Amino acid sequence: MSTSLKTIFLAIGAFIGLSVIAAIALLVFLDANAFKPRFEAAVSDVFGMEVKVGGRLGVDFFPNLRVTLEDVRIRNRGTEVAAARKARIGIDFLTLRHKRVRVEAIALEHPRVFIERDHDGTFNFEQSAAARGMLPDLDLAKISLSGGTFRYADKQSGRGFEADDCSLDVSRLQLTDRNRPGIMKNLSFTAEAACGAIRTRGYAASGLRFSVAGQRGVFDLKPVTMRVFDGSGSGSIRANFTGAVPLYHVRYSLSAFHIEAFLKHLAQQKVAEGPMDFSANLSMQGKTVNGLRQSAQGQISLRGKHLILNGRDLDRAFARYESSQNFNFVDVAALLLAGPAGLAVTKGYNFASNFQGSEGRSEIRTLVSDWKVERGVAQAQDVAMATKQNRVALKGRLDLVNERFDDVTVALIDTRGCVKAQQTIQGAFKQPVVEKPGAITSLTGPAVTLLKQVRHLFPGGVCEVFYAGSVASPK
């Protein structure tokens, strides 16, 4: 989420930059096209980037004084950073008598922003300290854009996203105190933003909308709403840039999303189906993805009822485990892990394919996956699910920083919450391993011998309770 938030601010900054270019045009000329080379050179010096106006540059006086730029492009180190098909700048005519320019309104048509972070962490828009110091103070009453597109690519992590059909309405934008380091610390504005579609490598969202209110480095985005996995998402974000390290507080809930939509990219067949609810309340600080993970703390929850798991009858498999000893609890655990770690956990083990081609189906009457996050480690608080006849529970930790399982145990439990059979998972998310008596077997297929089978010598005797959470035993 942090990467998305930062890039949103970068996009807004790029759109503002395109608008400032048009305002500077008035300082250089009034008879536009004859002075285009002078304009391009002046703006390039200010921004420390190559600026070109490929189309018409003109000044209109009716109904109000307005500067129009067509086909504006900004390049840095040989790469295009931003472009706009057209920019219209409204000017207060009276200020020209005093050789000053006061921008009243800015409208951008079909702006495009391309942000890229290379392998050493440098963004394609970064400039020298001298160029940043020349950024002029801004005091703009209104900025609007329509039909915008945004592309972000991070070569360090291989991640990125695209946003299309974006609109933005900004009011009372101020950028002051240039001697104070950091653009975000000196920026104030209110805004309404929306994007019709957002896509990552594996997922898509639609209908993104949010409001922003910020003053001198503290920004509140609320509400933030969108449609994800056929569910309705809503939340808020507070971003504080006043300190040496940015601080973020994220609250988010995704109601009634469809697990089949979440798992669609993992398998062609419908592995599971049914509605689920996800929520997160997290605080993070840092300048990098790894730094944000290391500082993450808060709560994460995934819950669902009356889910259908296709391809395997779990109750039948549990009933036969004593004789066959050929069942993999990790397949089941992956459903419980999808909440706190998402693809970080499941990408290394394609559990979805292990249910395809098998016979039967299972009803998961209740699924609860509640986690507490501290310093980038998710600790299971209440993690279990119940079928018609059985319960499976999970304990342990997920190291989200180093992407490793930390003593994760998945157990089939009886009515008292005591262990009937269990497996312990260790190792990296990409290459998890399951421990069993006398050996460690890598997860290379859909079937893994059970780690440990616990037999009670006396029915109803004393046992160590493994699970005492909210998921009740089937009757």
Short mmCIF file of C-alpha atoms in Angstrom, two decimals:
data_model
loop_
_atom_site.label_atom_id
_atom_site.label_comp_id
_atom_site.label_asym_id
_atom_site.label_seq_id
_atom_site.Cartn_x
_atom_site.Cartn_y
_atom_site.Cartn_z
CA MET A 1 0.00 0.00 0.00
CA SER A 2 2.85 2.38 0.89
CA THR A 3 4.34 2.12 -2.63
CA SER A 4 0.93 2.96 -4.10
CA LEU A 5 0.56 5.97 -1.79
CA LYS A 6 4.00 7.34 -2.61
CA THR A 7 3.45 6.99 -6.33
CA ILE A 8 0.08 8.75 -6.05
CA PHE A 9 1.86 11.77 -4.60
CA LEU A 10 4.51 11.52 -7.31
CA ALA A 11 1.78 11.53 -9.94
CA ILE A 12 0.15 14.60 -8.42
CA GLY A 13 3.55 16.29 -8.35
CA ALA A 14 4.12 15.48 -12.01
CA PHE A 15 0.73 16.87 -12.99
CA ILE A 16 1.52 20.05 -11.04
CA GLY A 17 4.88 20.27 -12.79
CA LEU A 18 3.21 20.22 -16.17
CA SER A 19 0.99 23.08 -15.05
CA VAL A 20 3.89 25.17 -13.73
CA ILE A 21 5.52 24.88 -17.15
CA ALA A 22 2.57 26.67 -18.69
CA ALA A 23 2.66 29.42 -16.08
CA ILE A 24 6.37 30.05 -16.75
CA ALA A 25 5.49 30.50 -20.40
CA LEU A 26 3.89 33.86 -19.64
CA LEU A 27 7.09 35.12 -18.08
CA VAL A 28 9.02 34.35 -21.26
CA PHE A 29 6.69 35.52 -23.98
CA LEU A 30 3.27 36.73 -24.98
CA ASP A 31 3.58 36.12 -28.72
CA ALA A 32 3.87 32.40 -28.20
CA ASN A 33 5.22 30.27 -31.02
CA ALA A 34 8.02 32.65 -32.01
CA PHE A 35 9.47 32.23 -28.54
CA LYS A 36 8.96 28.47 -28.20
CA PRO A 37 12.71 27.64 -28.12
CA ARG A 38 13.28 30.25 -25.39
CA PHE A 39 10.37 28.85 -23.43
CA GLU A 40 11.61 25.27 -23.69
CA ALA A 41 15.12 26.29 -22.62
CA ALA A 42 13.86 28.33 -19.66
CA VAL A 43 11.61 25.58 -18.34
CA SER A 44 14.29 22.93 -18.88
CA ASP A 45 16.68 24.97 -16.73
CA VAL A 46 14.11 25.29 -13.95
CA PHE A 47 13.22 21.59 -13.80
CA GLY A 48 16.62 20.17 -14.67
CA MET A 49 14.92 18.07 -17.36
CA GLU A 50 14.37 18.31 -21.10
CA VAL A 51 11.03 19.98 -21.87
CA LYS A 52 9.52 20.08 -25.36
CA VAL A 53 6.28 21.55 -26.68
CA GLY A 54 5.48 19.59 -29.82
CA GLY A 55 2.26 21.38 -30.71
CA ARG A 56 0.75 24.84 -30.70
CA LEU A 57 1.55 27.34 -27.99
CA GLY A 58 -0.95 30.17 -27.88
CA VAL A 59 -2.62 32.86 -25.80
CA ASP A 60 -6.39 33.45 -25.80
CA PHE A 61 -8.10 36.48 -24.28
CA PHE A 62 -11.76 35.45 -24.33
CA PRO A 63 -13.67 34.69 -22.22
CA ASN A 64 -10.64 35.05 -19.93
CA LEU A 65 -6.91 35.29 -20.42
CA ARG A 66 -5.70 31.76 -21.04
CA VAL A 67 -2.48 30.10 -22.19
CA THR A 68 -2.77 26.87 -24.17
CA LEU A 69 0.04 24.34 -24.63
CA GLU A 70 -0.32 21.30 -26.88
CA ASP A 71 1.75 18.10 -26.77
CA VAL A 72 3.98 18.90 -23.80
CA ARG A 73 6.67 16.31 -22.98
CA ILE A 74 9.20 16.07 -20.15
CA ARG A 75 12.27 13.82 -20.42
CA ASN A 76 14.96 13.08 -17.86
CA ARG A 77 18.16 11.15 -18.57
CA GLY A 78 16.75 10.10 -21.95
CA THR A 79 13.47 8.71 -20.58
CA GLU A 80 10.02 10.28 -20.85
CA VAL A 81 8.65 11.10 -17.41
CA ALA A 82 5.44 12.99 -18.15
CA ALA A 83 3.38 14.30 -21.03
CA ALA A 84 0.07 16.05 -21.64
CA ARG A 85 -1.99 16.35 -24.80
CA LYS A 86 -3.13 19.81 -23.83
CA ALA A 87 -2.83 22.22 -20.89
CA ARG A 88 -5.01 25.29 -20.39
CA ILE A 89 -3.91 27.92 -17.87
CA GLY A 90 -6.25 30.68 -16.68
CA ILE A 91 -4.47 33.94 -15.77
CA ASP A 92 -5.53 36.96 -13.71
CA PHE A 93 -5.17 39.68 -16.36
CA LEU A 94 -4.83 42.55 -13.86
CA THR A 95 -1.62 41.18 -12.37
CA LEU A 96 0.14 41.54 -15.74
CA ARG A 97 0.08 45.33 -15.35
CA HIS A 98 2.47 44.89 -12.43
CA LYS A 99 4.63 42.43 -14.40
CA ARG A 100 3.41 39.57 -12.23
CA VAL A 101 1.56 36.41 -13.17
CA ARG A 102 -1.20 34.99 -11.01
CA VAL A 103 -2.56 31.63 -12.15
CA GLU A 104 -6.27 31.25 -11.45
CA ALA A 105 -6.98 27.82 -12.92
CA ILE A 106 -5.20 24.93 -14.60
CA ALA A 107 -6.81 22.20 -16.70
CA LEU A 108 -4.86 19.26 -18.13
CA GLU A 109 -6.26 16.99 -20.82
CA HIS A 110 -5.04 13.40 -21.13
CA PRO A 111 -1.89 13.74 -19.01
CA ARG A 112 0.44 10.73 -18.81
CA VAL A 113 2.99 10.02 -16.09
CA PHE A 114 5.66 7.31 -16.23
CA ILE A 115 7.51 6.67 -12.95
CA GLU A 116 10.30 4.10 -12.82
CA ARG A 117 12.64 3.07 -10.02
CA ASP A 118 15.85 1.42 -11.21
CA HIS A 119 17.91 -1.33 -9.57
CA ASP A 120 19.90 1.07 -7.36
CA GLY A 121 16.74 2.76 -6.05
CA THR A 122 16.93 5.91 -8.20
CA PHE A 123 13.70 7.28 -9.68
CA ASN A 124 13.65 8.43 -13.28
CA PHE A 125 12.41 11.89 -12.26
CA GLU A 126 15.15 12.62 -9.70
CA GLN A 127 17.20 15.75 -10.29
CA SER A 128 20.27 17.37 -8.84
CA ALA A 129 20.04 19.26 -5.55
CA ALA A 130 20.64 22.52 -7.44
CA ALA A 131 17.69 21.90 -9.75
CA ARG A 132 15.40 21.08 -6.83
CA GLY A 133 16.42 24.29 -5.08
CA MET A 134 15.20 26.36 -8.02
CA LEU A 135 11.62 25.06 -7.78
CA PRO A 136 9.40 28.16 -7.50
CA ASP A 137 6.86 28.79 -4.77
CA LEU A 138 3.33 27.89 -5.83
CA ASP A 139 -0.05 29.27 -4.80
CA LEU A 140 -2.74 27.89 -7.10
CA ALA A 141 -6.48 28.20 -6.60
CA LYS A 142 -7.55 25.24 -8.75
CA ILE A 143 -6.06 22.41 -10.80
CA SER A 144 -8.03 19.80 -12.72
CA LEU A 145 -7.15 16.95 -15.02
CA SER A 146 -9.16 14.42 -16.98
CA GLY A 147 -8.44 11.25 -18.90
CA GLY A 148 -5.09 10.75 -17.19
CA THR A 149 -2.94 7.62 -17.19
CA PHE A 150 -0.23 6.58 -14.78
CA ARG A 151 2.43 3.87 -15.01
CA TYR A 152 4.76 2.79 -12.21
CA ALA A 153 7.53 0.16 -12.42
CA ASP A 154 9.96 -0.86 -9.67
CA LYS A 155 12.95 -2.74 -11.09
CA GLN A 156 14.17 -3.55 -7.57
CA SER A 157 11.13 -5.64 -6.68
CA GLY A 158 9.74 -6.35 -10.14
CA ARG A 159 6.44 -4.83 -9.08
CA GLY A 160 4.36 -2.11 -10.62
CA PHE A 161 0.89 -1.01 -11.60
CA GLU A 162 -1.05 0.90 -14.21
CA ALA A 163 -3.93 3.31 -13.65
CA ASP A 164 -6.22 4.57 -16.41
CA ASP A 165 -9.11 6.98 -16.81
CA CYS A 166 -7.88 9.11 -13.91
CA SER A 167 -9.28 12.48 -12.89
CA LEU A 168 -8.11 14.98 -10.29
CA ASP A 169 -9.51 18.21 -8.85
CA VAL A 170 -7.12 20.13 -6.58
CA SER A 171 -7.94 23.24 -4.58
CA ARG A 172 -5.76 25.69 -2.65
CA LEU A 173 -2.42 24.17 -3.57
CA GLN A 174 0.56 25.83 -1.90
CA LEU A 175 4.26 24.97 -2.07
CA THR A 176 6.32 27.32 0.09
CA ASP A 177 9.48 27.59 2.18
CA ARG A 178 11.95 26.29 -0.39
CA ASN A 179 14.75 26.34 2.20
CA ARG A 180 13.02 23.56 4.12
CA PRO A 181 14.23 20.26 2.59
CA GLY A 182 11.64 17.93 1.08
CA ILE A 183 8.82 18.87 -1.26
CA MET A 184 6.19 16.93 0.70
CA LYS A 185 7.02 18.83 3.92
CA ASN A 186 6.21 22.13 2.22
CA LEU A 187 3.10 21.09 0.30
CA SER A 188 -0.53 21.84 1.22
CA PHE A 189 -3.70 21.15 -0.78
CA THR A 190 -7.11 19.50 -0.86
CA ALA A 191 -8.15 17.20 -3.69
CA GLU A 192 -10.68 14.74 -5.06
CA ALA A 193 -9.24 11.93 -7.21
CA ALA A 194 -10.56 8.93 -9.12
CA CYS A 195 -9.27 6.23 -11.47
CA GLY A 196 -11.49 3.94 -13.49
CA ALA A 197 -9.11 0.97 -13.55
CA ILE A 198 -5.93 -0.14 -11.79
CA ARG A 199 -3.93 -3.21 -12.82
CA THR A 200 -0.98 -5.07 -11.38
CA ARG A 201 0.68 -8.19 -12.74
CA GLY A 202 -1.84 -10.49 -11.06
CA TYR A 203 -4.80 -8.38 -9.99
CA ALA A 204 -7.13 -5.62 -11.05
CA ALA A 205 -9.25 -3.06 -9.23
CA SER A 206 -11.83 -0.57 -10.42
CA GLY A 207 -13.67 2.49 -9.25
CA LEU A 208 -10.88 3.96 -7.12
CA ARG A 209 -11.95 7.18 -5.40
CA PHE A 210 -10.40 9.17 -2.59
CA SER A 211 -10.26 12.61 -1.02
CA VAL A 212 -7.04 14.24 0.17
CA ALA A 213 -6.55 17.00 2.72
CA GLY A 214 -2.98 17.96 3.57
CA GLN A 215 -1.07 20.77 5.17
CA ARG A 216 2.71 21.15 5.42
CA GLY A 217 3.57 17.50 5.17
CA VAL A 218 0.63 15.74 6.85
CA PHE A 219 -1.93 14.23 4.47
CA ASP A 220 -5.20 12.43 5.15
CA LEU A 221 -6.74 10.29 2.43
CA LYS A 222 -10.31 9.39 3.38
CA PRO A 223 -12.39 7.75 2.38
CA VAL A 224 -10.45 5.56 -0.06
CA THR A 225 -12.90 3.31 -1.89
CA MET A 226 -12.56 0.79 -4.74
CA ARG A 227 -13.84 -2.51 -6.10
CA VAL A 228 -11.41 -5.43 -5.67
CA PHE A 229 -12.07 -9.16 -6.26
CA ASP A 230 -15.77 -8.35 -6.73
CA GLY A 231 -15.88 -6.87 -3.22
CA SER A 232 -16.19 -3.33 -1.87
CA GLY A 233 -13.07 -1.84 -0.29
CA SER A 234 -13.01 1.20 1.96
CA GLY A 235 -10.41 2.74 4.22
CA SER A 236 -8.23 5.68 5.15
CA ILE A 237 -4.54 6.58 5.02
CA ARG A 238 -2.60 9.15 7.01
CA ALA A 239 0.84 10.02 5.63
CA ASN A 240 3.19 12.15 7.73
CA PHE A 241 6.26 13.51 5.94
CA THR A 242 7.33 16.01 8.62
CA GLY A 243 9.99 13.76 10.16
CA ALA A 244 13.21 12.33 8.80
CA VAL A 245 11.34 9.14 7.82
CA PRO A 246 7.77 9.09 6.41
CA LEU A 247 5.14 7.60 8.72
CA TYR A 248 1.98 5.88 7.45
CA HIS A 249 -1.17 4.68 9.20
CA VAL A 250 -3.47 2.52 7.07
CA ARG A 251 -6.99 1.34 7.90
CA TYR A 252 -8.68 -0.79 5.26
CA SER A 253 -11.52 -3.24 4.95
CA LEU A 254 -12.64 -5.32 1.97
CA SER A 255 -16.16 -6.64 2.44
CA ALA A 256 -17.74 -9.64 0.72
CA PHE A 257 -14.94 -10.18 -1.76
CA HIS A 258 -15.05 -13.45 -3.71
CA ILE A 259 -12.27 -15.89 -2.97
CA GLU A 260 -12.63 -17.33 -6.48
CA ALA A 261 -11.67 -13.92 -7.88
CA PHE A 262 -8.67 -13.77 -5.55
CA LEU A 263 -7.47 -17.23 -6.65
CA LYS A 264 -8.28 -16.83 -10.35
CA HIS A 265 -4.69 -16.12 -11.40
CA LEU A 266 -3.44 -19.27 -9.59
CA ALA A 267 -5.62 -21.80 -11.41
CA GLN A 268 -7.88 -22.00 -14.43
CA GLN A 269 -10.48 -24.01 -12.54
CA LYS A 270 -12.57 -22.59 -9.72
CA VAL A 271 -10.66 -23.89 -6.71
CA ALA A 272 -12.76 -22.21 -4.04
CA GLU A 273 -15.81 -20.01 -3.95
CA GLY A 274 -17.70 -17.88 -1.51
CA PRO A 275 -17.60 -14.44 0.16
CA MET A 276 -14.92 -13.36 2.62
CA ASP A 277 -14.11 -10.23 4.63
CA PHE A 278 -10.63 -8.76 5.04
CA SER A 279 -9.49 -5.93 7.32
CA ALA A 280 -6.18 -4.35 8.28
CA ASN A 281 -5.07 -1.65 10.72
CA LEU A 282 -1.35 -1.05 10.29
CA SER A 283 1.28 1.57 11.08
CA MET A 284 4.54 1.69 9.12
CA GLN A 285 7.48 4.01 8.62
CA GLY A 286 10.32 3.99 6.15
CA LYS A 287 11.58 5.12 2.78
CA THR A 288 11.83 1.66 1.19
CA VAL A 289 9.55 -1.36 0.92
CA ASN A 290 11.86 -3.32 3.20
CA GLY A 291 11.89 -0.51 5.76
CA LEU A 292 8.10 -0.36 5.78
CA ARG A 293 7.88 -4.12 6.32
CA GLN A 294 10.39 -4.05 9.18
CA SER A 295 8.41 -1.37 11.03
CA ALA A 296 4.91 -2.73 10.34
CA GLN A 297 2.70 -3.24 13.37
CA GLY A 298 -1.03 -3.66 13.89
CA GLN A 299 -3.82 -6.15 13.20
CA ILE A 300 -4.87 -8.15 10.11
CA SER A 301 -7.99 -10.30 9.81
CA LEU A 302 -9.54 -12.61 7.20
CA ARG A 303 -12.93 -14.23 7.82
CA GLY A 304 -15.47 -16.22 5.87
CA LYS A 305 -18.47 -18.53 6.21
CA HIS A 306 -20.05 -21.19 4.01
CA LEU A 307 -17.13 -21.42 1.59
CA ILE A 308 -16.86 -24.21 -0.97
CA LEU A 309 -13.52 -25.89 -1.70
CA ASN A 310 -13.66 -27.78 -5.00
CA GLY A 311 -11.61 -30.83 -5.93
CA ARG A 312 -11.31 -32.59 -2.58
CA ASP A 313 -13.58 -33.89 0.17
CA LEU A 314 -11.62 -32.84 3.26
CA ASP A 315 -13.76 -34.76 5.74
CA ARG A 316 -13.24 -37.98 3.78
CA ALA A 317 -9.50 -37.30 3.58
CA PHE A 318 -9.30 -36.62 7.32
CA ALA A 319 -11.18 -39.86 8.05
CA ARG A 320 -8.63 -41.88 6.04
CA TYR A 321 -5.47 -40.22 7.29
CA GLU A 322 -4.65 -42.89 9.92
CA SER A 323 -4.34 -45.63 7.34
CA SER A 324 -2.98 -43.68 4.37
CA GLN A 325 -0.85 -41.06 6.19
CA ASN A 326 -0.88 -39.34 2.85
CA PHE A 327 -2.48 -35.95 3.32
CA ASN A 328 -0.97 -32.50 3.11
CA PHE A 329 -2.24 -30.02 5.68
CA VAL A 330 -0.29 -27.27 3.92
CA ASP A 331 -2.87 -27.25 1.13
CA VAL A 332 -5.51 -26.41 3.72
CA ALA A 333 -3.27 -23.99 5.60
CA ALA A 334 -2.74 -21.91 2.47
CA LEU A 335 -6.33 -20.74 2.72
CA LEU A 336 -5.65 -19.55 6.27
CA LEU A 337 -2.41 -17.86 5.25
CA ALA A 338 -3.93 -15.94 2.35
CA GLY A 339 -5.07 -13.21 4.73
CA PRO A 340 -1.89 -11.93 6.37
CA ALA A 341 0.71 -12.69 3.76
CA GLY A 342 -1.22 -12.98 0.51
CA LEU A 343 0.89 -13.90 -2.48
CA ALA A 344 4.10 -13.54 -0.47
CA VAL A 345 3.26 -16.92 1.09
CA THR A 346 1.26 -18.70 -1.59
CA LYS A 347 3.49 -17.81 -4.57
CA GLY A 348 6.08 -20.40 -3.52
CA TYR A 349 3.60 -23.25 -3.25
CA ASN A 350 0.85 -23.53 -5.83
CA PHE A 351 -1.71 -25.11 -3.55
CA ALA A 352 -4.55 -24.32 -5.94
CA SER A 353 -3.30 -26.83 -8.52
CA ASN A 354 -3.29 -29.61 -5.92
CA PHE A 355 -7.08 -29.66 -5.78
CA GLN A 356 -7.62 -29.75 -9.53
CA GLY A 357 -8.56 -33.03 -11.08
CA SER A 358 -9.52 -34.58 -7.73
CA GLU A 359 -12.98 -35.70 -6.81
CA GLY A 360 -15.31 -34.22 -4.27
CA ARG A 361 -15.87 -30.88 -2.65
CA SER A 362 -15.84 -29.49 0.86
CA GLU A 363 -17.93 -26.97 2.72
CA ILE A 364 -15.90 -24.75 5.02
CA ARG A 365 -18.53 -23.56 7.43
CA THR A 366 -16.31 -21.08 9.26
CA LEU A 367 -12.86 -19.65 8.57
CA VAL A 368 -11.10 -17.22 10.93
CA SER A 369 -7.58 -15.86 10.36
CA ASP A 370 -6.65 -13.13 12.87
CA TRP A 371 -3.03 -11.97 13.17
CA LYS A 372 -1.05 -9.47 15.23
CA VAL A 373 1.85 -7.80 13.41
CA GLU A 374 4.91 -6.51 15.26
CA ARG A 375 8.10 -5.33 13.55
CA GLY A 376 7.17 -7.07 10.35
CA VAL A 377 6.34 -10.44 11.92
CA ALA A 378 2.73 -11.71 11.88
CA GLN A 379 1.81 -13.79 14.95
CA ALA A 380 -1.24 -16.07 14.69
CA GLN A 381 -3.89 -15.01 17.23
CA ASP A 382 -6.97 -16.98 16.18
CA VAL A 383 -6.45 -19.01 13.00
CA ALA A 384 -8.72 -21.98 12.29
CA MET A 385 -11.46 -23.35 10.07
CA ALA A 386 -14.27 -25.86 10.45
CA THR A 387 -15.79 -28.25 7.93
CA LYS A 388 -18.94 -30.27 8.54
CA GLN A 389 -17.06 -32.79 10.69
CA ASN A 390 -13.58 -31.45 11.51
CA ARG A 391 -11.49 -28.48 12.60
CA VAL A 392 -8.02 -27.43 11.46
CA ALA A 393 -6.05 -24.81 13.40
CA LEU A 394 -2.75 -23.00 12.91
CA LYS A 395 -0.14 -21.53 15.24
CA GLY A 396 3.14 -19.77 14.59
CA ARG A 397 4.62 -16.70 12.97
CA LEU A 398 5.20 -15.36 9.47
CA ASP A 399 8.35 -13.29 8.97
CA LEU A 400 7.13 -10.85 6.32
CA VAL A 401 10.50 -9.06 6.15
CA ASN A 402 12.61 -12.10 5.32
CA GLU A 403 9.65 -14.00 3.79
CA ARG A 404 10.00 -17.07 5.99
CA PHE A 405 7.78 -19.40 8.00
CA ASP A 406 8.70 -19.23 11.69
CA ASP A 407 7.65 -22.41 13.52
CA VAL A 408 4.24 -22.61 11.83
CA THR A 409 2.23 -25.65 12.94
CA VAL A 410 -1.00 -26.83 11.28
CA ALA A 411 -3.06 -29.36 13.23
CA LEU A 412 -6.21 -31.44 12.88
CA ILE A 413 -7.87 -31.05 16.28
CA ASP A 414 -10.62 -32.83 18.19
CA THR A 415 -13.65 -31.41 20.00
CA ARG A 416 -11.48 -30.34 22.95
CA GLY A 417 -8.97 -28.50 20.77
CA CYS A 418 -6.31 -31.21 21.21
CA VAL A 419 -4.08 -32.41 18.37
CA LYS A 420 -5.02 -35.49 16.35
CA ALA A 421 -2.33 -34.94 13.70
CA GLN A 422 -0.03 -32.08 12.83
CA GLN A 423 2.64 -30.74 10.51
CA THR A 424 5.26 -28.07 11.16
CA ILE A 425 6.28 -25.74 8.34
CA GLN A 426 9.64 -23.96 8.23
CA GLY A 427 11.80 -22.22 5.66
CA ALA A 428 11.32 -19.59 2.98
CA PHE A 429 7.95 -18.76 1.48
CA LYS A 430 9.35 -19.70 -1.93
CA GLN A 431 10.67 -23.09 -0.78
CA PRO A 432 8.79 -24.19 2.36
CA VAL A 433 9.67 -27.48 4.03
CA VAL A 434 7.66 -29.79 6.27
CA GLU A 435 9.33 -31.58 9.18
CA LYS A 436 8.48 -35.18 10.01
CA PRO A 437 10.06 -37.77 12.34
CA GLY A 438 13.61 -38.52 11.23
CA ALA A 439 13.59 -36.43 8.02
CA ILE A 440 12.83 -33.11 6.39
CA THR A 441 10.92 -33.38 3.13
CA SER A 442 10.68 -30.46 0.72
CA LEU A 443 7.22 -29.62 -0.57
CA THR A 444 7.52 -30.86 -4.12
CA GLY A 445 4.04 -32.22 -4.72
CA PRO A 446 0.47 -32.30 -3.50
CA ALA A 447 1.06 -35.14 -1.02
CA VAL A 448 3.40 -34.93 1.98
CA THR A 449 3.61 -37.54 4.76
CA LEU A 450 2.25 -36.25 8.04
CA LEU A 451 4.86 -34.99 10.44
CA LYS A 452 3.42 -36.41 13.58
CA GLN A 453 0.41 -38.53 14.54
CA VAL A 454 -0.76 -38.18 18.09
CA ARG A 455 -2.70 -41.07 19.65
CA HIS A 456 -4.48 -40.70 22.93
CA LEU A 457 -4.00 -43.73 25.17
CA PHE A 458 -7.20 -43.03 27.04
CA PRO A 459 -10.21 -41.48 25.31
CA GLY A 460 -11.22 -38.32 27.09
CA GLY A 461 -7.92 -38.19 28.96
CA VAL A 462 -5.83 -35.12 29.70
CA CYS A 463 -4.29 -33.40 26.68
CA GLU A 464 -2.51 -30.18 25.85
CA VAL A 465 -5.01 -27.84 24.21
CA PHE A 466 -3.67 -26.64 20.86
CA TYR A 467 -6.58 -24.36 19.96
CA ALA A 468 -9.09 -22.48 22.11
CA GLY A 469 -10.25 -19.80 19.69
CA SER A 470 -13.58 -18.67 18.27
CA VAL A 471 -14.13 -21.44 15.69
CA ALA A 472 -16.45 -23.94 17.35
CA SER A 473 -16.18 -27.68 16.90
CA PRO A 474 -18.71 -29.15 14.44
CA LYS A 475 -21.62 -30.87 16.16
#
